[in-house]
């Protein structure tokens, strides 16, 4: 039965039946997650070479390779947690709550993990009615009781994961997130809050709120606008000439962020040009498709110009459903098999996707296409997927040859 038909069969029923149907479908989703976990574990057990396995699962589930790896880890954990798997199968636990139990017991031995599985999930009444947070807290507390040493080791290891990341927020805002050890994280926040409080308290903050002052202080301190020794950094923007000079509406693309609306980009660039900190470079794209035009080289490593070309053309990792930033310019057809170092045979990939692709049984070949750059790749299970490069911003009026403009804005010089 197709999903639409399923929805239609309950369309004429009363309220109680609607709610019953919603519950039944929710149970079905959990049961599907359990079935996927079982099948993934079987797939894992029969495959002799585990390399790239997570990436294959990700492609099948239309998710990023990172998520694919987590699904694989989840499936393996379910083998050690049969009662949790049973609750997932019956719909008593959903996939996320089962994932929380896996995550909070990941640092434990197989035996201790089995204790929590038994205590929490053998009887469905134990976790009945508990929300995400309650389940997480309960599992964490029990894990600490069973093996405090392991929890401490895990905390120490987590410090190694500290990092800073950026992702787009609505309305052309952005989240810059730092994952820090708790003491340092609290220190950063308390420091900003103390100084913001003081500026607000002495009337030096103008009409800014405390939150706004904290955000401004963060930017000032990190980009060191007042610090003469500060090294300038570059923000890379790709924009169509029509948008830049002709008032066009096509958005501009900012490296590390994504698309920003035309008026904001124009303003930004105008300010940078006025302050003499912008460097403009011209790029050319096909006016109909937005495909960046060709470049060629015979070197083994992608030369700087070609690497830059691939980065601008591909924007993010070329694996479908993977949004990770480009870390490697990969030869689609390997160099040792005669693959050329060209725009056609090059693709921008994140590190994980590049390693997955090098595993035995993976193959890829570029496809000569008149429009956007394309290549096909085949996984060890014999499934073929296609990757298509995103189009560049197009101008409002199409001309014979459209000029794109790439702009490096030196930030905080
Ligand atoms: Zn990737």
Short mmCIF file of N, CA, C and O in Angstrom, two decimals, residues 125 127 137 148 161 175 220 236 334 362:
data_model
loop_
_atom_site.label_atom_id
_atom_site.label_comp_id
_atom_site.label_asym_id
_atom_site.label_seq_id
_atom_site.Cartn_x
_atom_site.Cartn_y
_atom_site.Cartn_z
N UNK A 125 7.40 -1.14 31.22
CA UNK A 125 6.87 -0.17 32.18
C UNK A 125 7.97 0.75 32.71
O UNK A 125 7.69 1.88 33.13
N UNK A 127 10.48 2.43 31.32
CA UNK A 127 10.70 3.70 30.61
C UNK A 127 9.40 4.32 30.10
O UNK A 127 9.43 5.38 29.46
N UNK A 137 19.12 11.16 31.15
CA UNK A 137 19.62 11.37 32.51
C UNK A 137 19.69 10.06 33.28
O UNK A 137 20.67 9.77 33.96
N UNK A 148 32.19 4.08 37.06
CA UNK A 148 32.54 5.50 37.15
C UNK A 148 33.82 5.79 36.37
O UNK A 148 33.93 6.81 35.69
N UNK A 161 37.51 16.14 21.32
CA UNK A 161 36.54 16.50 20.27
C UNK A 161 36.25 18.00 20.22
O UNK A 161 35.39 18.43 19.46
N UNK A 175 25.17 30.65 13.10
CA UNK A 175 25.57 30.15 14.40
C UNK A 175 27.05 29.77 14.34
O UNK A 175 27.44 28.93 13.53
N UNK A 220 34.43 41.31 18.50
CA UNK A 220 35.57 42.20 18.69
C UNK A 220 36.79 41.45 19.17
O UNK A 220 37.89 41.63 18.68
N UNK A 236 35.39 34.49 1.23
CA UNK A 236 35.25 34.32 -0.21
C UNK A 236 33.79 34.35 -0.64
O UNK A 236 32.97 33.64 -0.11
N UNK A 334 40.66 7.37 -10.75
CA UNK A 334 41.97 7.53 -10.08
C UNK A 334 43.11 7.82 -11.06
O UNK A 334 43.11 7.33 -12.19
N UNK A 362 34.59 0.23 -4.67
CA UNK A 362 33.99 1.49 -5.09
C UNK A 362 34.59 1.90 -6.43
O UNK A 362 35.79 1.76 -6.64
#
